[in-house]
Coordinates of C-alpha atoms in Angstrom, one line a residue:
Chain A
M1 CA 102.3 123.5 178.9
D2 CA 101.9 121.1 176.0
S3 CA 104.8 118.8 176.7
L4 CA 106.0 115.6 175.1
H5 CA 106.2 112.7 177.6
I6 CA 108.4 109.8 176.7
G7 CA 108.9 107.3 179.5
S8 CA 109.7 109.4 182.5
Y9 CA 111.1 112.2 180.4
T10 CA 109.4 115.4 179.5
F11 CA 110.3 117.5 176.5
S12 CA 109.0 120.9 175.5
S13 CA 110.4 120.5 172.0
R14 CA 108.7 118.1 169.6
L15 CA 111.5 118.1 167.1
I16 CA 114.1 115.4 167.3
L17 CA 117.2 116.0 165.3
G18 CA 119.5 113.5 163.7
T19 CA 123.2 114.5 163.5
G20 CA 124.3 112.6 160.4
K21 CA 125.3 114.0 157.0
F22 CA 126.2 117.5 158.1
S23 CA 129.1 119.2 156.3
S24 CA 130.9 119.6 159.6
S25 CA 130.5 119.1 163.3
S26 CA 130.3 122.8 163.9
V27 CA 127.4 123.3 161.4
M28 CA 125.6 120.4 163.0
L29 CA 126.1 121.9 166.5
E30 CA 124.7 125.2 165.3
A31 CA 121.7 123.5 163.8
V32 CA 121.0 121.6 167.0
K33 CA 121.1 124.8 169.0
A34 CA 119.0 126.7 166.4
S35 CA 116.4 123.9 166.4
G36 CA 115.8 124.1 170.2
T37 CA 115.7 120.3 170.1
Q38 CA 116.2 118.4 173.4
L39 CA 116.7 114.9 171.9
V40 CA 119.3 114.1 169.3
T41 CA 120.3 110.9 167.7
V42 CA 123.9 109.7 167.4
A43 CA 125.5 106.6 165.9
L44 CA 128.3 104.4 167.2
R45 CA 131.4 104.3 165.0
R46 CA 135.0 103.0 165.3
F47 CA 137.5 105.5 166.7
N48 CA 139.9 106.5 164.0
R49 CA 143.4 107.4 165.0
E50 CA 143.8 109.5 161.8
Q51 CA 140.8 111.6 162.7
P52 CA 140.7 112.3 166.4
G53 CA 138.2 114.9 167.4
D54 CA 135.3 113.3 165.6
D55 CA 133.7 112.3 168.9
L56 CA 130.4 114.1 169.3
F57 CA 129.6 113.1 172.9
T58 CA 131.3 116.0 174.6
P59 CA 130.2 118.8 172.2
L60 CA 126.6 117.6 172.1
T61 CA 126.2 117.0 175.8
S62 CA 127.7 120.5 176.5
I63 CA 124.6 122.0 175.0
P64 CA 122.2 122.7 177.9
G65 CA 119.1 120.4 178.0
I66 CA 120.3 117.9 175.4
T67 CA 119.6 114.2 175.8
L68 CA 121.2 111.7 173.5
M69 CA 119.4 108.9 171.8
P70 CA 121.9 106.6 170.3
N71 CA 120.8 104.4 167.3
T72 CA 121.7 100.9 166.4
S73 CA 122.5 101.7 162.9
G74 CA 124.8 99.2 161.2
A75 CA 122.9 96.3 162.9
S76 CA 121.2 93.9 160.5
T77 CA 120.0 91.4 163.2
A78 CA 118.3 91.7 166.6
A79 CA 121.5 90.3 168.3
E80 CA 123.7 93.0 166.7
A81 CA 121.2 95.7 167.7
V82 CA 121.1 94.5 171.3
Q83 CA 124.9 94.5 171.5
A84 CA 125.0 98.0 169.9
A85 CA 122.4 99.3 172.4
R86 CA 124.3 98.0 175.4
I87 CA 127.6 99.6 174.2
A88 CA 125.8 102.8 173.4
R89 CA 124.3 103.0 176.9
E90 CA 127.7 102.6 178.5
L91 CA 128.9 105.6 176.5
S92 CA 125.8 107.8 176.6
G93 CA 124.5 107.2 180.0
S94 CA 121.1 107.7 178.4
P95 CA 118.4 105.1 178.6
F96 CA 117.1 106.0 175.2
I97 CA 117.8 103.8 172.3
K98 CA 116.6 104.1 168.7
V99 CA 116.3 100.5 167.4
E100 CA 117.2 100.7 163.8
I101 CA 117.7 97.5 161.9
H102 CA 117.8 97.7 158.1
P103 CA 119.5 94.9 156.3
N104 CA 119.3 96.3 152.8
P105 CA 121.3 99.4 152.0
Q106 CA 119.3 99.9 148.7
H107 CA 116.1 100.9 150.4
L108 CA 117.0 101.0 154.2
M109 CA 113.6 99.6 155.1
P110 CA 113.5 98.5 158.7
D111 CA 113.3 94.7 159.3
P112 CA 110.1 94.3 161.3
I113 CA 110.9 90.9 162.7
E114 CA 114.4 91.7 164.0
T115 CA 113.3 95.1 165.2
Y116 CA 110.5 93.5 167.3
E117 CA 112.8 90.9 168.8
A118 CA 115.5 93.5 169.7
S119 CA 113.0 95.9 171.1
K120 CA 111.4 93.2 173.3
I121 CA 114.8 92.3 174.8
L122 CA 115.9 95.9 175.3
A123 CA 112.7 97.0 176.9
K124 CA 113.1 94.2 179.4
E125 CA 116.6 95.5 180.2
G126 CA 115.2 98.9 181.1
F127 CA 116.0 100.8 177.9
L128 CA 113.6 103.4 176.7
V129 CA 113.1 101.8 173.4
M130 CA 112.1 103.9 170.3
P131 CA 112.0 101.6 167.3
Y132 CA 112.2 102.9 163.7
I133 CA 109.6 100.9 161.9
P134 CA 107.6 100.5 158.7
A135 CA 104.2 102.3 159.0
D136 CA 102.5 99.2 160.1
P137 CA 99.7 99.6 162.7
V138 CA 99.8 95.9 163.8
L139 CA 103.6 96.0 164.3
A140 CA 103.3 99.4 166.1
K141 CA 100.7 97.9 168.6
R142 CA 102.9 94.8 169.2
L143 CA 105.9 97.0 170.0
E144 CA 103.7 99.0 172.4
E145 CA 102.7 95.8 174.1
A146 CA 106.4 94.7 174.2
G147 CA 107.2 97.8 176.3
C148 CA 108.5 100.4 173.8
V149 CA 108.0 104.0 175.0
S150 CA 107.4 105.3 171.5
V151 CA 107.1 104.0 167.9
M152 CA 108.8 105.8 165.1
P153 CA 107.1 104.9 161.8
L154 CA 108.7 106.1 158.6
G155 CA 107.1 108.8 156.4
S156 CA 109.1 107.5 153.5
A157 CA 112.5 106.0 152.9
I158 CA 115.5 107.4 154.9
G159 CA 117.0 110.4 153.2
S160 CA 114.5 110.2 150.2
G161 CA 112.7 113.5 150.9
Q162 CA 109.5 111.8 149.7
G163 CA 107.5 113.2 152.7
L164 CA 104.5 111.6 154.2
A165 CA 104.0 108.8 151.6
T166 CA 102.6 106.6 154.4
A167 CA 100.1 109.2 155.6
E168 CA 97.0 106.9 155.7
M169 CA 98.9 104.2 157.7
L170 CA 100.3 106.8 160.0
K171 CA 96.8 108.0 160.8
I172 CA 95.8 104.5 161.9
I173 CA 98.9 104.2 164.0
I174 CA 98.2 107.5 165.7
R175 CA 94.5 106.6 166.3
E176 CA 95.4 103.2 167.9
S177 CA 98.6 104.1 169.8
A178 CA 98.7 104.7 173.5
I179 CA 102.4 105.7 173.3
P180 CA 103.9 108.7 171.4
V181 CA 104.1 108.3 167.6
I182 CA 107.1 110.0 166.0
V183 CA 107.4 110.2 162.3
D184 CA 111.0 109.3 161.5
A185 CA 112.5 109.5 158.0
G186 CA 111.6 110.9 154.7
L187 CA 110.5 114.5 155.6
R188 CA 111.8 117.1 153.2
S189 CA 110.3 120.4 154.1
P190 CA 108.9 122.2 157.2
S191 CA 105.3 122.0 155.7
E192 CA 105.5 118.2 155.8
A193 CA 106.6 118.3 159.5
A194 CA 103.7 120.7 160.2
L195 CA 101.3 118.3 158.4
A196 CA 102.5 115.4 160.4
M197 CA 101.9 117.3 163.6
E198 CA 98.4 118.4 162.4
M199 CA 97.6 114.7 161.8
G200 CA 98.3 114.1 165.5
C201 CA 101.9 112.9 165.5
D202 CA 103.6 113.5 168.9
A203 CA 106.9 114.6 167.4
V204 CA 109.0 114.3 164.2
L205 CA 112.6 113.2 163.7
V206 CA 114.4 115.1 161.0
N207 CA 118.0 114.7 159.8
S208 CA 118.7 114.9 156.0
A209 CA 116.3 117.8 155.4
V210 CA 118.3 119.9 157.8
A211 CA 121.7 118.5 157.2
V212 CA 121.8 119.0 153.4
A213 CA 119.9 122.3 153.4
G214 CA 121.7 125.3 152.0
N215 CA 121.7 126.8 155.5
P216 CA 121.2 124.0 158.1
P217 CA 120.8 126.2 161.2
V218 CA 118.1 128.3 159.5
M219 CA 116.4 125.2 158.2
A220 CA 116.5 123.7 161.7
E221 CA 114.8 126.8 163.0
A222 CA 112.2 126.6 160.2
F223 CA 111.4 123.0 161.2
A224 CA 111.1 123.9 164.8
E225 CA 108.6 126.6 164.0
A226 CA 106.6 124.3 161.7
V227 CA 106.5 121.6 164.3
A228 CA 105.3 124.0 166.9
A229 CA 102.7 125.5 164.6
G230 CA 101.4 122.1 163.5
R231 CA 101.1 120.9 167.1
K232 CA 99.3 124.1 168.1
A233 CA 96.9 123.6 165.3
F234 CA 96.2 120.0 166.2
A235 CA 95.6 121.0 169.9
A236 CA 93.4 123.9 168.8
G237 CA 91.1 121.5 166.8
I238 CA 91.2 121.6 163.0
M239 CA 87.9 122.2 161.2
E240 CA 86.2 119.3 159.5
K241 CA 86.2 119.1 155.7
S242 CA 83.0 119.7 153.9
G243 CA 81.9 118.5 150.4
I244 CA 80.1 121.8 149.8
A245 CA 80.7 125.4 150.4
V246 CA 79.8 126.8 153.8
A247 CA 79.4 130.6 153.7
T248 CA 81.5 132.7 156.0
S249 CA 79.5 135.9 155.3
P250 CA 75.8 136.5 155.7
L251 CA 73.8 135.7 152.6
T252 CA 70.7 137.6 153.6
S253 CA 70.0 140.0 150.7
F254 CA 70.1 143.7 151.2
L255 CA 71.4 144.6 147.8
G256 CA 68.4 143.1 146.0
T257 CA 65.7 145.2 144.3
E258 CA 62.8 144.1 146.4
A259 CA 62.3 146.2 149.5
Chain B
M1 CA 162.9 94.1 176.5
S2 CA 159.4 93.0 177.3
Q3 CA 157.6 90.4 175.2
M4 CA 155.2 91.8 172.6
I5 CA 151.7 90.5 171.7
T6 CA 149.6 91.1 168.7
I7 CA 145.9 91.9 169.0
Q8 CA 143.1 93.2 166.7
V9 CA 142.1 96.8 167.3
N10 CA 139.1 98.0 165.3
G11 CA 139.8 95.3 162.8
E12 CA 143.5 96.0 162.4
S13 CA 146.6 94.3 163.8
F14 CA 148.2 96.1 166.7
T15 CA 151.3 95.1 168.6
L16 CA 151.9 96.1 172.3
P17 CA 153.8 94.8 175.3
A18 CA 152.5 91.7 177.0
G19 CA 150.6 92.5 180.1
S20 CA 149.2 95.8 178.7
S21 CA 145.8 96.8 179.9
V22 CA 142.9 98.4 178.0
S23 CA 144.0 101.7 179.5
N24 CA 147.5 101.3 178.2
L25 CA 146.1 100.5 174.8
L26 CA 143.9 103.7 174.8
A27 CA 147.0 105.8 175.8
S28 CA 149.1 104.3 173.1
I29 CA 146.6 105.1 170.3
G30 CA 145.9 108.5 171.6
S31 CA 142.2 108.1 172.4
E32 CA 142.3 108.9 176.1
Q33 CA 141.0 112.4 175.4
E34 CA 137.9 111.1 173.7
S35 CA 134.7 109.6 175.1
V36 CA 135.1 106.0 174.0
A37 CA 133.4 102.7 174.7
T38 CA 135.7 99.6 174.8
V39 CA 134.7 96.1 173.9
V40 CA 137.1 93.1 174.1
N41 CA 135.9 89.9 172.4
D42 CA 132.3 91.2 172.5
Q43 CA 132.5 91.9 176.2
I44 CA 132.0 95.6 177.3
V45 CA 134.9 96.8 179.4
R46 CA 133.7 99.7 181.6
P47 CA 136.0 102.7 182.2
D48 CA 136.5 101.6 185.9
N49 CA 137.8 98.2 184.7
R50 CA 140.1 99.4 181.9
A51 CA 143.3 99.7 184.1
S52 CA 142.9 96.2 185.4
F53 CA 141.8 94.4 182.3
R54 CA 144.9 92.8 180.8
L55 CA 144.9 92.1 177.0
K56 CA 145.9 88.7 175.7
K57 CA 147.4 87.7 172.3
G58 CA 144.7 87.5 169.7
D59 CA 142.1 89.6 171.6
R60 CA 139.6 91.5 169.4
V61 CA 139.2 95.1 170.7
E62 CA 136.7 97.6 169.5
I63 CA 137.1 101.2 170.5
L64 CA 133.9 103.2 169.6
I65 CA 132.8 106.8 169.7
F66 CA 129.6 108.6 169.0
A67 CA 129.5 110.1 165.5
G68 CA 126.8 111.7 163.5
G69 CA 123.8 109.6 162.7
G70 CA 120.1 109.9 162.2

């Protein structure tokens, strides 16, 4: 079985789903089930007395085989991310943490310095750290050396639907990395997820593309199929490109006039 | 009548009887049915300690849940 190994965990699904931006919790839960995902992200938020029942912990963990990966969204410094991670672990009981530190809401680009500092501290505390990072091969390697169990470089800006704008950098990260590389952010359509997997990514993390689709559960299923197909193609060995045509049919002449 | 104290809960002023615990606070705001994390003055208060953790005047309490996020 071609499984994804992260830390001591093994997953058969290579699609990680975000749970934000859905029109309702029930649609989100249907999408999670349809996707077959085993790892979902959640965010910490203040309890609101006017809106009880917003808590996603119980409904998500009631789905068989689901592991939670809380994020540190809202943190703009390493110290804030570390505190968010510790609180999240109390609540989730999960060792996974998506370190996400983006100080500028205009572009939501991850802060590489704060992300590195937070990841280093959290890895030492025993978290399974999965940092959301710019597609920077040097940073990715430094995070691997700091004890992260995966790196999650962006395909393009969060929620932008710009796809694999960082493809060439992603290829370098994949080639150099000894830990799973998960493309996080920017994917718009299942074909982009398939392409990421064909490039050799170990998994993809999708949120907006599913959440804002016309039919989120069906789109979740489409992403799952694309991810599986892309992975299968990568494992099967994709043909090399050639600058010239290479015939698939015999060119020996039998229709010619000479006999 | 018992003495009242004012604390901050999720950034808003909240008044409750002196000597109240974190558990008492959760019950009074109706969050005991939810899976919440509690933090008092940046210190995480685990579920086992909520009944014995007494709140003081001016304490800053955060009550957090998991919501949707990517």
